[in-house]
PDB file of C-alpha atoms in Angstrom:
ATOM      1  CA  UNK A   1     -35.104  88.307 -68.427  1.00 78.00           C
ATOM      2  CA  UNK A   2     -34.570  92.430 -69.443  1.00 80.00           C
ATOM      3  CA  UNK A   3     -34.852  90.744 -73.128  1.00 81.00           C
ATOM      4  CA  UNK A   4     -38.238  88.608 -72.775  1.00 87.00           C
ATOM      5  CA  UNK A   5     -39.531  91.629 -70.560  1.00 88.00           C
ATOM      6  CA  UNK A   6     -38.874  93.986 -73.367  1.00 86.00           C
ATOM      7  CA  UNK A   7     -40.350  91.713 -76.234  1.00 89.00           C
ATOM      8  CA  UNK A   8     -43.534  91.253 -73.726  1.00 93.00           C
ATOM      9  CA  UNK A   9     -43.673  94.903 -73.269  1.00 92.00           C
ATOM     10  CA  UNK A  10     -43.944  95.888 -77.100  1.00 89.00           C
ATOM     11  CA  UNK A  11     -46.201  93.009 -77.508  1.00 90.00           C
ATOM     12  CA  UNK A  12     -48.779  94.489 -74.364  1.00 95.00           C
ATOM     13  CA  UNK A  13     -48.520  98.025 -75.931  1.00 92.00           C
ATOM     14  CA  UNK A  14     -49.335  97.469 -79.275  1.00 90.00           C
ATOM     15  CA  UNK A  15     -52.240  95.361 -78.250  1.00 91.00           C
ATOM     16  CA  UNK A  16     -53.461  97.748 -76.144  1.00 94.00           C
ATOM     17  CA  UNK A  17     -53.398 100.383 -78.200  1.00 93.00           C
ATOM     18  CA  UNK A  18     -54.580  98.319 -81.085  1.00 91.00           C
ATOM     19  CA  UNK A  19     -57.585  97.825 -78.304  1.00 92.00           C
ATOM     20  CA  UNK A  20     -57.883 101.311 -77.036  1.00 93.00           C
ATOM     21  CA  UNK A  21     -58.066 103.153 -80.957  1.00 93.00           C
ATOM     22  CA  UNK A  22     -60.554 100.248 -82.548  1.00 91.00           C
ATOM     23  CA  UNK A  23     -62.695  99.610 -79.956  1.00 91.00           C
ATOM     24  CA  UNK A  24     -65.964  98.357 -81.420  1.00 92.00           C
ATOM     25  CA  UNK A  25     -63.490  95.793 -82.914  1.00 91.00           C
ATOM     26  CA  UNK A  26     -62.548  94.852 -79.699  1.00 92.00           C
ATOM     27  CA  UNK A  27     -66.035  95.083 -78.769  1.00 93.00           C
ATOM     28  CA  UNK A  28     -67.307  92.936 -81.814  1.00 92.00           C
ATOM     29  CA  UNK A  29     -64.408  90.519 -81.026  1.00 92.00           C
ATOM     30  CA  UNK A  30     -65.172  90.053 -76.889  1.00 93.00           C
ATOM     31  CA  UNK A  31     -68.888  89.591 -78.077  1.00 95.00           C
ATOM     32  CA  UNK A  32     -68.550  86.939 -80.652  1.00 94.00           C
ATOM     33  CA  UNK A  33     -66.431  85.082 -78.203  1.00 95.00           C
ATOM     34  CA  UNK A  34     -69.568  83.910 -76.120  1.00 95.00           C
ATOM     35  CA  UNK A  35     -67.718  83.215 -72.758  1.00 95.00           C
ATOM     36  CA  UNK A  36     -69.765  86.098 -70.768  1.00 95.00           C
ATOM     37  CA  UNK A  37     -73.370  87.748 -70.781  1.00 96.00           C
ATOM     38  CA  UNK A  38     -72.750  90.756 -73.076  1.00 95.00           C
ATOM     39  CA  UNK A  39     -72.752  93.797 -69.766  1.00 96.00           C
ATOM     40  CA  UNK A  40     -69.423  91.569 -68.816  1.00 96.00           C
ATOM     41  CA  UNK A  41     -68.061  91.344 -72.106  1.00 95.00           C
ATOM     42  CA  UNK A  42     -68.401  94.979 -72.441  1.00 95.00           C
ATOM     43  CA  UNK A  43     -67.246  95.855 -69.708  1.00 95.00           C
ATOM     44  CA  UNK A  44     -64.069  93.294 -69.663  1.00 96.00           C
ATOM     45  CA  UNK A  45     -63.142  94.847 -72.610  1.00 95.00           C
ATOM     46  CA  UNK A  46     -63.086  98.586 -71.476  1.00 96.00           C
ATOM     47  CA  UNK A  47     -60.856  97.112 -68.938  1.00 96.00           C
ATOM     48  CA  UNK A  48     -58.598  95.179 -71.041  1.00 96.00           C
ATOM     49  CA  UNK A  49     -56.804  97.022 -72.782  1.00 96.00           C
ATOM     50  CA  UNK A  50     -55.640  99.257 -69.351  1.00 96.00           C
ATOM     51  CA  UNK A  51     -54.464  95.643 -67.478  1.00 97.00           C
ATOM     52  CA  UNK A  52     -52.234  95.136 -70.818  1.00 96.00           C
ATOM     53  CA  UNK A  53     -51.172  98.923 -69.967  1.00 96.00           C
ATOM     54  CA  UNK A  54     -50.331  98.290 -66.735  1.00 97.00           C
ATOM     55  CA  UNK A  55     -48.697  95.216 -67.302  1.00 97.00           C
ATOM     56  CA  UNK A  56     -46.450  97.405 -69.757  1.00 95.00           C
ATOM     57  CA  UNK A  57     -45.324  99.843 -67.179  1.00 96.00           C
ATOM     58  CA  UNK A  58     -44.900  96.526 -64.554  1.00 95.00           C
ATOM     59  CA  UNK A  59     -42.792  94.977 -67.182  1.00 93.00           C
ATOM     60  CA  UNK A  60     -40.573  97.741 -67.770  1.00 91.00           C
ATOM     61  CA  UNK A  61     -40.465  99.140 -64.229  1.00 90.00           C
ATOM     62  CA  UNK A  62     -39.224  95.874 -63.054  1.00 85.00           C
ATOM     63  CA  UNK A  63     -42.457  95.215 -61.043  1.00 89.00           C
ATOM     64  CA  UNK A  64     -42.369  90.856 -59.799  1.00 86.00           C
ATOM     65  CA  UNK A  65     -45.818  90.568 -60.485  1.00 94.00           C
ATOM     66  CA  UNK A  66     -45.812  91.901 -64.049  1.00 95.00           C
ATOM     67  CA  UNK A  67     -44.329  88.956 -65.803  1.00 96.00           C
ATOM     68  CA  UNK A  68     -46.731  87.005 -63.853  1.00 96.00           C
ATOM     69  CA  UNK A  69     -49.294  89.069 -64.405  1.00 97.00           C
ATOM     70  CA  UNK A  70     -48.600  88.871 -68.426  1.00 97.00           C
ATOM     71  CA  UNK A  71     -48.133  85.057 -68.248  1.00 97.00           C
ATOM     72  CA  UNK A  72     -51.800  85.017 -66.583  1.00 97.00           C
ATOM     73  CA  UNK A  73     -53.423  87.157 -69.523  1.00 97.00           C
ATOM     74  CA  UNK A  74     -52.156  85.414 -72.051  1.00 97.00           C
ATOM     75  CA  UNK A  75     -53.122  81.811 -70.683  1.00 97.00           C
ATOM     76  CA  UNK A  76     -56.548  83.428 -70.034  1.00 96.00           C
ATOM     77  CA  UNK A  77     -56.560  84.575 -73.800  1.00 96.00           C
ATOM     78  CA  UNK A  78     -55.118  81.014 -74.766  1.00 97.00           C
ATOM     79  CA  UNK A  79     -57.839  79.777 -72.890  1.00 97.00           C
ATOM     80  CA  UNK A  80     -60.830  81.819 -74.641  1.00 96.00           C
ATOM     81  CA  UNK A  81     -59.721  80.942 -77.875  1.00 96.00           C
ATOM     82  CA  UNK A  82     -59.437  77.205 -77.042  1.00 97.00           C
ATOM     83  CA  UNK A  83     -63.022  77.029 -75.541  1.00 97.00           C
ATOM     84  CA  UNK A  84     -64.504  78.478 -79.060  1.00 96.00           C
ATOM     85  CA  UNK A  85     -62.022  76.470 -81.583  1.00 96.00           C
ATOM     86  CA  UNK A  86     -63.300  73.409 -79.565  1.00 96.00           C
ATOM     87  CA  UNK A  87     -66.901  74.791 -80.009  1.00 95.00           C
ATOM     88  CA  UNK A  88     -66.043  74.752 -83.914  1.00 94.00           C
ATOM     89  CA  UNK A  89     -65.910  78.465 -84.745  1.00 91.00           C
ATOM     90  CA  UNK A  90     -62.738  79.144 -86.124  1.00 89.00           C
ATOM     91  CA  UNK A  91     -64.308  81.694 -88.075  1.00 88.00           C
ATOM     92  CA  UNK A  92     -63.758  84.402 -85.264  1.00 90.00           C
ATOM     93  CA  UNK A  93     -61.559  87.204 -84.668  1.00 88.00           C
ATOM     94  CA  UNK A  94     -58.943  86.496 -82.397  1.00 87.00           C
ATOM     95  CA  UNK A  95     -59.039  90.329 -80.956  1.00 87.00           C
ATOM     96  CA  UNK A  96     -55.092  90.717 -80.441  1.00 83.00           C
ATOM     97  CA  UNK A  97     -55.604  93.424 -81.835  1.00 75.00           C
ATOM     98  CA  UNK A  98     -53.650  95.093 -85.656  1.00 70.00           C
ATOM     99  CA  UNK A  99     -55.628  92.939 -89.083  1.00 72.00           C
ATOM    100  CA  UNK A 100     -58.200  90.964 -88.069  1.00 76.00           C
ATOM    101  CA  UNK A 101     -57.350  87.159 -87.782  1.00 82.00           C
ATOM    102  CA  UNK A 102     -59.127  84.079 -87.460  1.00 87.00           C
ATOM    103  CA  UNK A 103     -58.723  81.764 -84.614  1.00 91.00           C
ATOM    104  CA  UNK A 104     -56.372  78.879 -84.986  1.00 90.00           C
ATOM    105  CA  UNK A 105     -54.588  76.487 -82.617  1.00 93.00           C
ATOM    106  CA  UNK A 106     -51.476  78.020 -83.608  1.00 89.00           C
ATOM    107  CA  UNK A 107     -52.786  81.262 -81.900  1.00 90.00           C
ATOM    108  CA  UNK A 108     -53.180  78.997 -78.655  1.00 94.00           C
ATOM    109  CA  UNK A 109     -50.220  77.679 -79.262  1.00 93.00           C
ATOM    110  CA  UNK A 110     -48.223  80.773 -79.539  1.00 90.00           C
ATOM    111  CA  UNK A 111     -50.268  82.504 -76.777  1.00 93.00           C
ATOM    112  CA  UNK A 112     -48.881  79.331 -74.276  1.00 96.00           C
ATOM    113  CA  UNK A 113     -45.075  79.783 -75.508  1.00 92.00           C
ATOM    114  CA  UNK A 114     -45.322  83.631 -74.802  1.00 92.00           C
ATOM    115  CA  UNK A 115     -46.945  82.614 -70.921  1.00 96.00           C
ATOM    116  CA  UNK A 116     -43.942  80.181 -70.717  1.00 94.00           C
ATOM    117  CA  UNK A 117     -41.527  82.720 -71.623  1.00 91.00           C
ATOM    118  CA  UNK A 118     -43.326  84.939 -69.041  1.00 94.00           C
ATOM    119  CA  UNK A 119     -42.684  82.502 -66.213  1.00 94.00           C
ATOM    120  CA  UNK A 120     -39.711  81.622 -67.280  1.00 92.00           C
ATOM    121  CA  UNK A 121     -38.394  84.864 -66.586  1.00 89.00           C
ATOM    122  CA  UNK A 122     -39.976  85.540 -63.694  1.00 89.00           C
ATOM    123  CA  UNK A 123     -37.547  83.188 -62.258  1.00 87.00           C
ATOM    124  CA  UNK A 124     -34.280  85.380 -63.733  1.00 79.00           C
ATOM    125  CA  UNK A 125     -33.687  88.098 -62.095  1.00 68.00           C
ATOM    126  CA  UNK A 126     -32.770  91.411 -64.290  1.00 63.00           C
ATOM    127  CA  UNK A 127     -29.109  91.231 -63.855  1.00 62.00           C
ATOM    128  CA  UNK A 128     -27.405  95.285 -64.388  1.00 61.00           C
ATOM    129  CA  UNK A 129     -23.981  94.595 -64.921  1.00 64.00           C
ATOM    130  CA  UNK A 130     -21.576  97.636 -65.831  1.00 71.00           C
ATOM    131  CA  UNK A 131     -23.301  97.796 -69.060  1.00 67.00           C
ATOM    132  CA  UNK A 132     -20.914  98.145 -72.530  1.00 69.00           C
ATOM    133  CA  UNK A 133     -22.395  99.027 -75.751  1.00 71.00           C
ATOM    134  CA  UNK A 134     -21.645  95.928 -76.993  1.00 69.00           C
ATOM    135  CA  UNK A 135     -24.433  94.994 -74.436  1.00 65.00           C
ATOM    136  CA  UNK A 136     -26.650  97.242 -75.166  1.00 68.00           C
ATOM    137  CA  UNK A 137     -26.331  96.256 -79.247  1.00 70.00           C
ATOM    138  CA  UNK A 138     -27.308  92.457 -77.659  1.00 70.00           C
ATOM    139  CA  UNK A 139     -30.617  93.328 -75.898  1.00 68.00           C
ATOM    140  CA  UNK A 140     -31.701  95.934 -78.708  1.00 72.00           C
ATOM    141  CA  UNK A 141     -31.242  92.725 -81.517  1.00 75.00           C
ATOM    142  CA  UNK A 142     -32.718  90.307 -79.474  1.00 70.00           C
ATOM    143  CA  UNK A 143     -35.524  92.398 -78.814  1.00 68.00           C
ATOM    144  CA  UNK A 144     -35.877  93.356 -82.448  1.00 77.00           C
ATOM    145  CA  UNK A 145     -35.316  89.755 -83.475  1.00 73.00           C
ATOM    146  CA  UNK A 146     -38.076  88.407 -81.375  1.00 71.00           C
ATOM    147  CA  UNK A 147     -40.736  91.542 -81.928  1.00 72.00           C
ATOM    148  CA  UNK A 148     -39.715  90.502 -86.007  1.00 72.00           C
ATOM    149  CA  UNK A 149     -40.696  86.763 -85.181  1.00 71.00           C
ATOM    150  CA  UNK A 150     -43.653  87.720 -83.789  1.00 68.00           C
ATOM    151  CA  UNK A 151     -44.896  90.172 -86.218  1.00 67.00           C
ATOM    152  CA  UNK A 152     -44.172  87.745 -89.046  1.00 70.00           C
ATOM    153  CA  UNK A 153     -45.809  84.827 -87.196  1.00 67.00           C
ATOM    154  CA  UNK A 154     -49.098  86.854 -86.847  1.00 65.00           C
ATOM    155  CA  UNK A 155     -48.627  88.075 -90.163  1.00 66.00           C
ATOM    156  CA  UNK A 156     -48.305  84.384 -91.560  1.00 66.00           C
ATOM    157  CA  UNK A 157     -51.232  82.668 -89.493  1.00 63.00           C
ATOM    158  CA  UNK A 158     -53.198  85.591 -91.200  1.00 62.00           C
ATOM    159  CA  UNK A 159     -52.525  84.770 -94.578  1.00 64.00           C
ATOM    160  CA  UNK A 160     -52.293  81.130 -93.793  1.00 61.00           C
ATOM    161  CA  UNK A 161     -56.068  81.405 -92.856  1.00 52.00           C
ATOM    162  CA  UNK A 162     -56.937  82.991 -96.486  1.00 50.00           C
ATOM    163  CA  UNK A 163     -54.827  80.415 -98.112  1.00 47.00           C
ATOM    164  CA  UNK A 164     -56.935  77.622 -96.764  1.00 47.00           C
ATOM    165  CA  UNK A 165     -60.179  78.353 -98.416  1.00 44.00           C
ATOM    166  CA  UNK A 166     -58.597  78.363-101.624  1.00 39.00           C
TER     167      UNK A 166
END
């Protein structure tokens, strides 16, 4: 659970910073979406990138309702970009914020694995054992391991994207 919370919390923070420093990307991105007049849309995404902020400081304060609360968002997000891949425009950006990249069902996809892994550990509580540094080595890996996965998985649906117009 400390290990998925962790990996969730990087995830959150870079998004919302991502969100908070480019924001008429974010803006251009919650637009082009279509799933709200444009005064929501707007305003949604001043407000985004705070709830991933807050779901940060849930996540590594230990808070129950943050991993639920993370699972939630990213369903909703899994959800946004399902409604406009089924409308056809795959062309979009998916707003997660870092390079721009084009929906894709993989995004989905890896948005409803992260939500699983949410609830998962909602259900584990964060066990504090008399912590060794071999311990501490474990949950710093994993972490690293799984922030590496996810970087290069966003980095290859990216490039997979440019690859298929060729």
């Amino acid at each position: 659970s400390l290990i998925i919370r962790l990996g969730l919390s990087i995830l959150f923070a870079t998004a919302a910073v991502s969100k908070l420093r480019n924001r008429r990307d974010f803006y251009a991105a919650m637009l082009a979406y279509q799933l709200l007049p444009p005064r929501w849309a707007i305003s949604l995404a001043d407000i985004l990138p705070w709830a991933e902020a807050l779901i940060v400081a849930g996540l590594i304060l230990d808070i129950n309702a943050a991993l639920p609360a993370a699972a939630s968002l990213l369903l909703i997000y899994a959800l946004a970009m399902a409604v406009n891949l089924g409308r056809g425009r795959r062309d979009l950006d998916c707003g997660c914020g870092g390079a721009p990249q084009p929906l894709s069902i993989w995004l989905v996809i890896r948005n409803l694995v992260l939500a699983g892994g949410a609830l998962a550990a909602s259900f584990w509580p964060v066990v504090t054992p008399a912590w060794k540094p071999v311990d501490v080595l474990i949950v710093i890996g994993a972490v690293s391991v799984l922030t590496l996965i996810y970087i290069s998985s966003h980095r290859f649906l990216a490039n997979r994207r440019g690859s298929d117009r060729n």
